[in-house]
CSV table of C-alpha atoms in Angstrom, one decimal:
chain,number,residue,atom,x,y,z
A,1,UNK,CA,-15.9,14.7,5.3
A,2,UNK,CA,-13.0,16.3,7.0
A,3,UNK,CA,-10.4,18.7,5.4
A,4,UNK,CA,-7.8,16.1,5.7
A,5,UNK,CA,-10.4,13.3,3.7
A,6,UNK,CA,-8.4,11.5,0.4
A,7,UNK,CA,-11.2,9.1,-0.2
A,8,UNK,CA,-14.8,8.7,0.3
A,9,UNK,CA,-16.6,5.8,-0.4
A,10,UNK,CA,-20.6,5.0,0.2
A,11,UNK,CA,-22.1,2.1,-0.7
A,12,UNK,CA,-18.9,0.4,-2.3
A,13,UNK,CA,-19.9,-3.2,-3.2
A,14,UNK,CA,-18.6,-5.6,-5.8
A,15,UNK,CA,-19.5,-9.5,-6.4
A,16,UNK,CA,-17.8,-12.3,-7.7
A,17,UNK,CA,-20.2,-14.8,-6.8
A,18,UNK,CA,-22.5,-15.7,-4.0
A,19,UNK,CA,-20.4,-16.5,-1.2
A,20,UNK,CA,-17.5,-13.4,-1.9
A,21,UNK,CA,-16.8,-10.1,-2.8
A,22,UNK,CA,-17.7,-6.6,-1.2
A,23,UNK,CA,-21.0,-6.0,1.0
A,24,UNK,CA,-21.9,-2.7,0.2
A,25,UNK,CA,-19.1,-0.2,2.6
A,26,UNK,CA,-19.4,3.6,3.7
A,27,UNK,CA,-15.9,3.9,4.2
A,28,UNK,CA,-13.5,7.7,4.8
A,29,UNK,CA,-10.0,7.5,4.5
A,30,UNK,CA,-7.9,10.4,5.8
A,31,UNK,CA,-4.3,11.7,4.7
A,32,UNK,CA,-1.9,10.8,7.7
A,33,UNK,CA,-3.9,7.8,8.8
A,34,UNK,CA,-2.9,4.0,9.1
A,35,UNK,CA,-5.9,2.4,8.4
A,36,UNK,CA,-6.1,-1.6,9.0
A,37,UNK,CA,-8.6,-3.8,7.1
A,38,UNK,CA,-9.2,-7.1,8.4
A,39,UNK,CA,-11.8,-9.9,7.7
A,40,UNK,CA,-12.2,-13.8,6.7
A,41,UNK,CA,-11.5,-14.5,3.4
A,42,UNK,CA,-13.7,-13.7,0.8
A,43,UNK,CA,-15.0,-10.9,2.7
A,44,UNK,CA,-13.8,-8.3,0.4
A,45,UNK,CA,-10.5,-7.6,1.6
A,46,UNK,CA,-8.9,-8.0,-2.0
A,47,UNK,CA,-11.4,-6.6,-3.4
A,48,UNK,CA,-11.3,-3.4,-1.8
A,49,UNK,CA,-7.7,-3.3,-2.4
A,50,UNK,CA,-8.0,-3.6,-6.5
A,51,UNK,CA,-11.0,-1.2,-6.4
A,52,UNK,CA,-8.1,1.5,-4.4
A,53,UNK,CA,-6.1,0.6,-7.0
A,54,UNK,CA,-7.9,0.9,-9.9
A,55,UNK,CA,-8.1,-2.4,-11.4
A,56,UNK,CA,-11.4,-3.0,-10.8
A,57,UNK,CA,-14.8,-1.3,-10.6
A,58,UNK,CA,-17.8,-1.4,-8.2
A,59,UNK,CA,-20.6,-3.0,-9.1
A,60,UNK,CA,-22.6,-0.3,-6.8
A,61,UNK,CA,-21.9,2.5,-5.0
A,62,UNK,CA,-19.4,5.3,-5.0
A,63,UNK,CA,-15.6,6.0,-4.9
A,64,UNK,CA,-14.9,10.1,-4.2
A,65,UNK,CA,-11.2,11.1,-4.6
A,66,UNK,CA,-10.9,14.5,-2.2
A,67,UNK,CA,-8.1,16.9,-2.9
A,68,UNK,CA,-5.5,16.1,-4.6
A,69,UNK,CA,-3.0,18.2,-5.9
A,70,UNK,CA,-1.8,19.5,-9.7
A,71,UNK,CA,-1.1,16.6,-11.6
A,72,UNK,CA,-2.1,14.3,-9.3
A,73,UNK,CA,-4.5,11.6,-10.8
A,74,UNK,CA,-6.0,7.8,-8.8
A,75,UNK,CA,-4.3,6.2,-12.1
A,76,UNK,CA,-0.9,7.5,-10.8
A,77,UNK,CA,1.3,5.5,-8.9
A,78,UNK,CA,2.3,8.9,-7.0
A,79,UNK,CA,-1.4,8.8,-5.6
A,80,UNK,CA,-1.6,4.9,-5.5
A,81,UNK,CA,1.6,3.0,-4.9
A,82,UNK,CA,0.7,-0.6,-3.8
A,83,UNK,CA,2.5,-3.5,-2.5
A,84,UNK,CA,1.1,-6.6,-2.7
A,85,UNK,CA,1.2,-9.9,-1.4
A,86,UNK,CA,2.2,-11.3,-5.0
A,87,UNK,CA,5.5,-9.9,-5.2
A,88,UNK,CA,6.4,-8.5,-8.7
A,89,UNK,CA,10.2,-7.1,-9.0
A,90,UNK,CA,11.9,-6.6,-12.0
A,91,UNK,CA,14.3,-9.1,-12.0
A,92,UNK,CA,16.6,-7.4,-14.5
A,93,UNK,CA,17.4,-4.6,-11.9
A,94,UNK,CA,18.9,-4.8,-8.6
A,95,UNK,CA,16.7,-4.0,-5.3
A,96,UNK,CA,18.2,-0.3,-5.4
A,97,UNK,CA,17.3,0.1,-8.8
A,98,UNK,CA,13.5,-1.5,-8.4
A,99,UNK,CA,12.9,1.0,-5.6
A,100,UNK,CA,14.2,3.8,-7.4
A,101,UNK,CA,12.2,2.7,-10.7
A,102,UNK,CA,8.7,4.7,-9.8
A,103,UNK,CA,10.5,7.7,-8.9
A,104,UNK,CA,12.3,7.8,-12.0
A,105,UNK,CA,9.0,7.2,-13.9
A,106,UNK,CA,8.2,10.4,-12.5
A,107,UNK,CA,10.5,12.4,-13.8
A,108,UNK,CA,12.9,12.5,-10.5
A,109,UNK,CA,17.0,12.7,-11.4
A,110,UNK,CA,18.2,9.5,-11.4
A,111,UNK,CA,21.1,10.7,-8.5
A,112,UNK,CA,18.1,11.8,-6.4
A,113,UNK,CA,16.0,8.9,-7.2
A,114,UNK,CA,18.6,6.6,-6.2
A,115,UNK,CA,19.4,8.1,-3.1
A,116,UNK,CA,15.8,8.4,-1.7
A,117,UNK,CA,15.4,4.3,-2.6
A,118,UNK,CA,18.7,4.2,-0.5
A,119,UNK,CA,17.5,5.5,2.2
A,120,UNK,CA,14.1,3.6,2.1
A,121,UNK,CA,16.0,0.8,1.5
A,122,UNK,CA,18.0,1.1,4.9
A,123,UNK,CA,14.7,1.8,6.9
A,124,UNK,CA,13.6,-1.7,6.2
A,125,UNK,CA,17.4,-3.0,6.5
A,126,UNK,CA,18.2,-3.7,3.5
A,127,UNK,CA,21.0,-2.0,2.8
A,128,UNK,CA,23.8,-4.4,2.2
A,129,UNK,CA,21.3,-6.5,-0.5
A,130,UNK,CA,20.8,-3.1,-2.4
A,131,UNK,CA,23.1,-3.9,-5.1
A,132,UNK,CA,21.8,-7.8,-5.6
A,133,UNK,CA,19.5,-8.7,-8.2
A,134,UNK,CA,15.6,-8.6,-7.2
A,135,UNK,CA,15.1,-11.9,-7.6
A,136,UNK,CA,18.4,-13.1,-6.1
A,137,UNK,CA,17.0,-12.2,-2.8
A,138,UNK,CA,15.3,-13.8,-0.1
A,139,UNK,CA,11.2,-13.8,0.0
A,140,UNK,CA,10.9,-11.5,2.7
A,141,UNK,CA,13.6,-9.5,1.9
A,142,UNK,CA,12.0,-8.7,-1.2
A,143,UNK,CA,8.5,-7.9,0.7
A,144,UNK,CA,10.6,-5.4,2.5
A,145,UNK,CA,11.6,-3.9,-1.1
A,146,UNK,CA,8.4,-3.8,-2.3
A,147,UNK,CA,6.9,-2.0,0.9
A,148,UNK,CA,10.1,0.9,0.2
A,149,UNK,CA,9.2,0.6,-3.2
A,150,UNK,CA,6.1,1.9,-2.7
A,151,UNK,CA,7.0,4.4,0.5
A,152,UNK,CA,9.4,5.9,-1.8
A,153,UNK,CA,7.2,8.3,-3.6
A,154,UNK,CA,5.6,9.4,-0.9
A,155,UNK,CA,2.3,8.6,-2.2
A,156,UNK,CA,-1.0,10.0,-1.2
A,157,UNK,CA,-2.0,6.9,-0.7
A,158,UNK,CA,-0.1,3.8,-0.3
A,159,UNK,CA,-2.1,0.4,0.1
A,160,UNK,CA,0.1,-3.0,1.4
A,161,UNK,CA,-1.6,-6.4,1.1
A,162,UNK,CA,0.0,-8.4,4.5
A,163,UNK,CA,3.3,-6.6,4.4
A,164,UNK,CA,4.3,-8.5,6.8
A,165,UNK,CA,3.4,-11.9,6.1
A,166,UNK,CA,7.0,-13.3,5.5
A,167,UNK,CA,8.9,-11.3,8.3
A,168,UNK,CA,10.4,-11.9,11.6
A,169,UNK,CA,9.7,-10.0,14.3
A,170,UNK,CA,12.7,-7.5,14.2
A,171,UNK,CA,11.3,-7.0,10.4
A,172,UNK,CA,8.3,-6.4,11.0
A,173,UNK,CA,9.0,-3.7,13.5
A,174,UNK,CA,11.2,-2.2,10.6
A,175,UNK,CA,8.1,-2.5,8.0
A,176,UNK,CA,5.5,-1.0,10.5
A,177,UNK,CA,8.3,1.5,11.2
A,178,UNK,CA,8.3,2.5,7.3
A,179,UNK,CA,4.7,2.8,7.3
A,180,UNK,CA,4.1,4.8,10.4
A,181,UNK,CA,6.9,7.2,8.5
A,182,UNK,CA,4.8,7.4,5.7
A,183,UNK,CA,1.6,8.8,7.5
A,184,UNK,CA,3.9,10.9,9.3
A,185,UNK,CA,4.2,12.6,5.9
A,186,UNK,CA,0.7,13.4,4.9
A,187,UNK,CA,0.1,10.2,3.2
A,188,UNK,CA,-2.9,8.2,4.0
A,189,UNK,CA,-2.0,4.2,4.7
A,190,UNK,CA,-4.4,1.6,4.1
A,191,UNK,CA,-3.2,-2.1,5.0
A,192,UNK,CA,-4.7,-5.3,4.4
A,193,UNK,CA,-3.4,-7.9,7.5
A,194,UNK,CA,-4.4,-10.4,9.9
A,195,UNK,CA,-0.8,-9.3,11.8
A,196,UNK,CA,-2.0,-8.2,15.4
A,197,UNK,CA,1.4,-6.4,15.9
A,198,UNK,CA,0.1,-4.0,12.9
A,199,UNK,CA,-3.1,-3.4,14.0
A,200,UNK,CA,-1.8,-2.4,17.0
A,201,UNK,CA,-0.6,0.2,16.0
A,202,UNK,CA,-3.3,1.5,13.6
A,203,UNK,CA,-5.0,4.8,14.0
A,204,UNK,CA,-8.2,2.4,12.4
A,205,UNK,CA,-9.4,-0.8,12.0
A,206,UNK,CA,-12.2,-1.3,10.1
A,207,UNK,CA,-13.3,-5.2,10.2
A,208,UNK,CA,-15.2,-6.5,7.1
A,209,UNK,CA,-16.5,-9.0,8.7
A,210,UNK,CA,-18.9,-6.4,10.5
A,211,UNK,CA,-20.0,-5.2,7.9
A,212,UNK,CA,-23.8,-6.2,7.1
C-alpha cells in the first residue's frame, strides 16, 4: 500500500444468488488514478459500485479507507460522489442549481457554489442549458450534469456507472475530459464502462471477468 492508497480491499465478495454478484477481489485504489472496471453482466460490476458507495455491505472480506483528511468520512458525498447510470436530478431545480446542490450541502456560499457548478457545467458543454429545469433536458445532457455534479466537489473519490452511455462522440471526449481533470486534482476515479474510448485512456483496467 502506497502513500497515495484511498482504498484497499482484500477479499471483497458479495452474493446475490448463484450465477451473480462479487468473486472475492484484492483490489488498491490510488488518489489521482482513473481506474476502469469492466466485465459481463452480473460479474460484480454494480456491486462493487454500491459497496464504494456505501449502500451495501460485503458478504466477506475487507474494505480499508487510507487517509483521509479532517472531517472527511466514506458516508460523505465529499469522499464519495457518484454518478450513476439511473439518472436522479432534482427536477424542481435547474441544471446549475442540481450541480451546485452538493456543494452547498457542504457548507460552500451559495455565490461560490454556483460558480464552481458553472464552470463544471461548461467543461461538459452545457452551458447554455444551465438555467433549464433538470428534467427539461435531454438524456444525455443530463448524464453530463450528473458527471459535473459529482466532479464538482472535488471528491476523493468519485465513481461513474457508464458515463458515457448516452453521448456522442464530441461528448464523450468532453466527459472523459472532466474526469481526467478530476484525477488531475488528487481525486481517485473509479468508472464502471464497456466504452473502449474510456478505457483508453485509463491509468487501470481491472477486468472482473478475470477474476477467479
Amino acid at each position: 500500500m502506497t502513500d497515495w492508497t484511498l482504498v484497499r480491499a482484500r477479499g471483497l465478495a458479495k452474493w446475490w444468488d448463484a450465477d451473480s454478484g462479487l468473486r472475492p477481489l484484492d483490489l488498491d485504489i490510488d488518489r489521482g488514478e482513473l481506474l476502469v472496471v469492466r466485465g459481463r453482466s452480473g460479474s460484480g460490476k454494480s456491486t462493487l459500485v454500491g459497496i464504494l458507495a456505501g449502500w451495501c455491505e460485503p458478504d466477506e472480506g475487507t474494505l480499508e479507507w487510507c487517509g483521509l483528511g479532517p472531517g472527511e468520512s466514506p458516508r460523505h458525498w465529499r469522499t464519495v460522489a457518484f454518478a450513476p447510470q439511473v439518472l436522479a436530478p432534482v427536477t424542481e431545480l435547474s441544471v446549475l442549481e442540481n450541480v451546485a446542490l452538493p456543494l452547498r450541502a457542504g457548507g460552500v456560499p451559495r455565490v461560490e457554489a454556483l460558480e464552481r457548478a458553472a464552470d463544471a457545467l461548461a467543461a461538459v458543454d452545457l452551458s447554455e442549458q444551465a438555467r433549464r429545469a433538470a428534467d427539461a433536458v435531454s438524456l444525455g445532457q443530463q448524464q453530463r450534469m450528473s458527471v459535473a455534479r459529482a466532479a464538482v466537489v472535488r471528491p476523493a473519490l468519485l465513481v461513474a456507472d457508464e458515463p458515457t452511455s448516452h453521448q456522442d462522440a464530441g461528448h464523450i471526449d468532453a466527459v472523459v475530459a472532466l474526469l481526467r481533470a478530476t484525477v488531475r486534482s488528487g481525486s481517485a476515479c473509479v468508472v464502471v464502462t464497456h466504452d473502449p474510448s474510456v478505457a483508453a485512456v485509463a491509468d487501470r483496467v481491472v477486468d472482473l471477468d478475470a477474476v477467479t
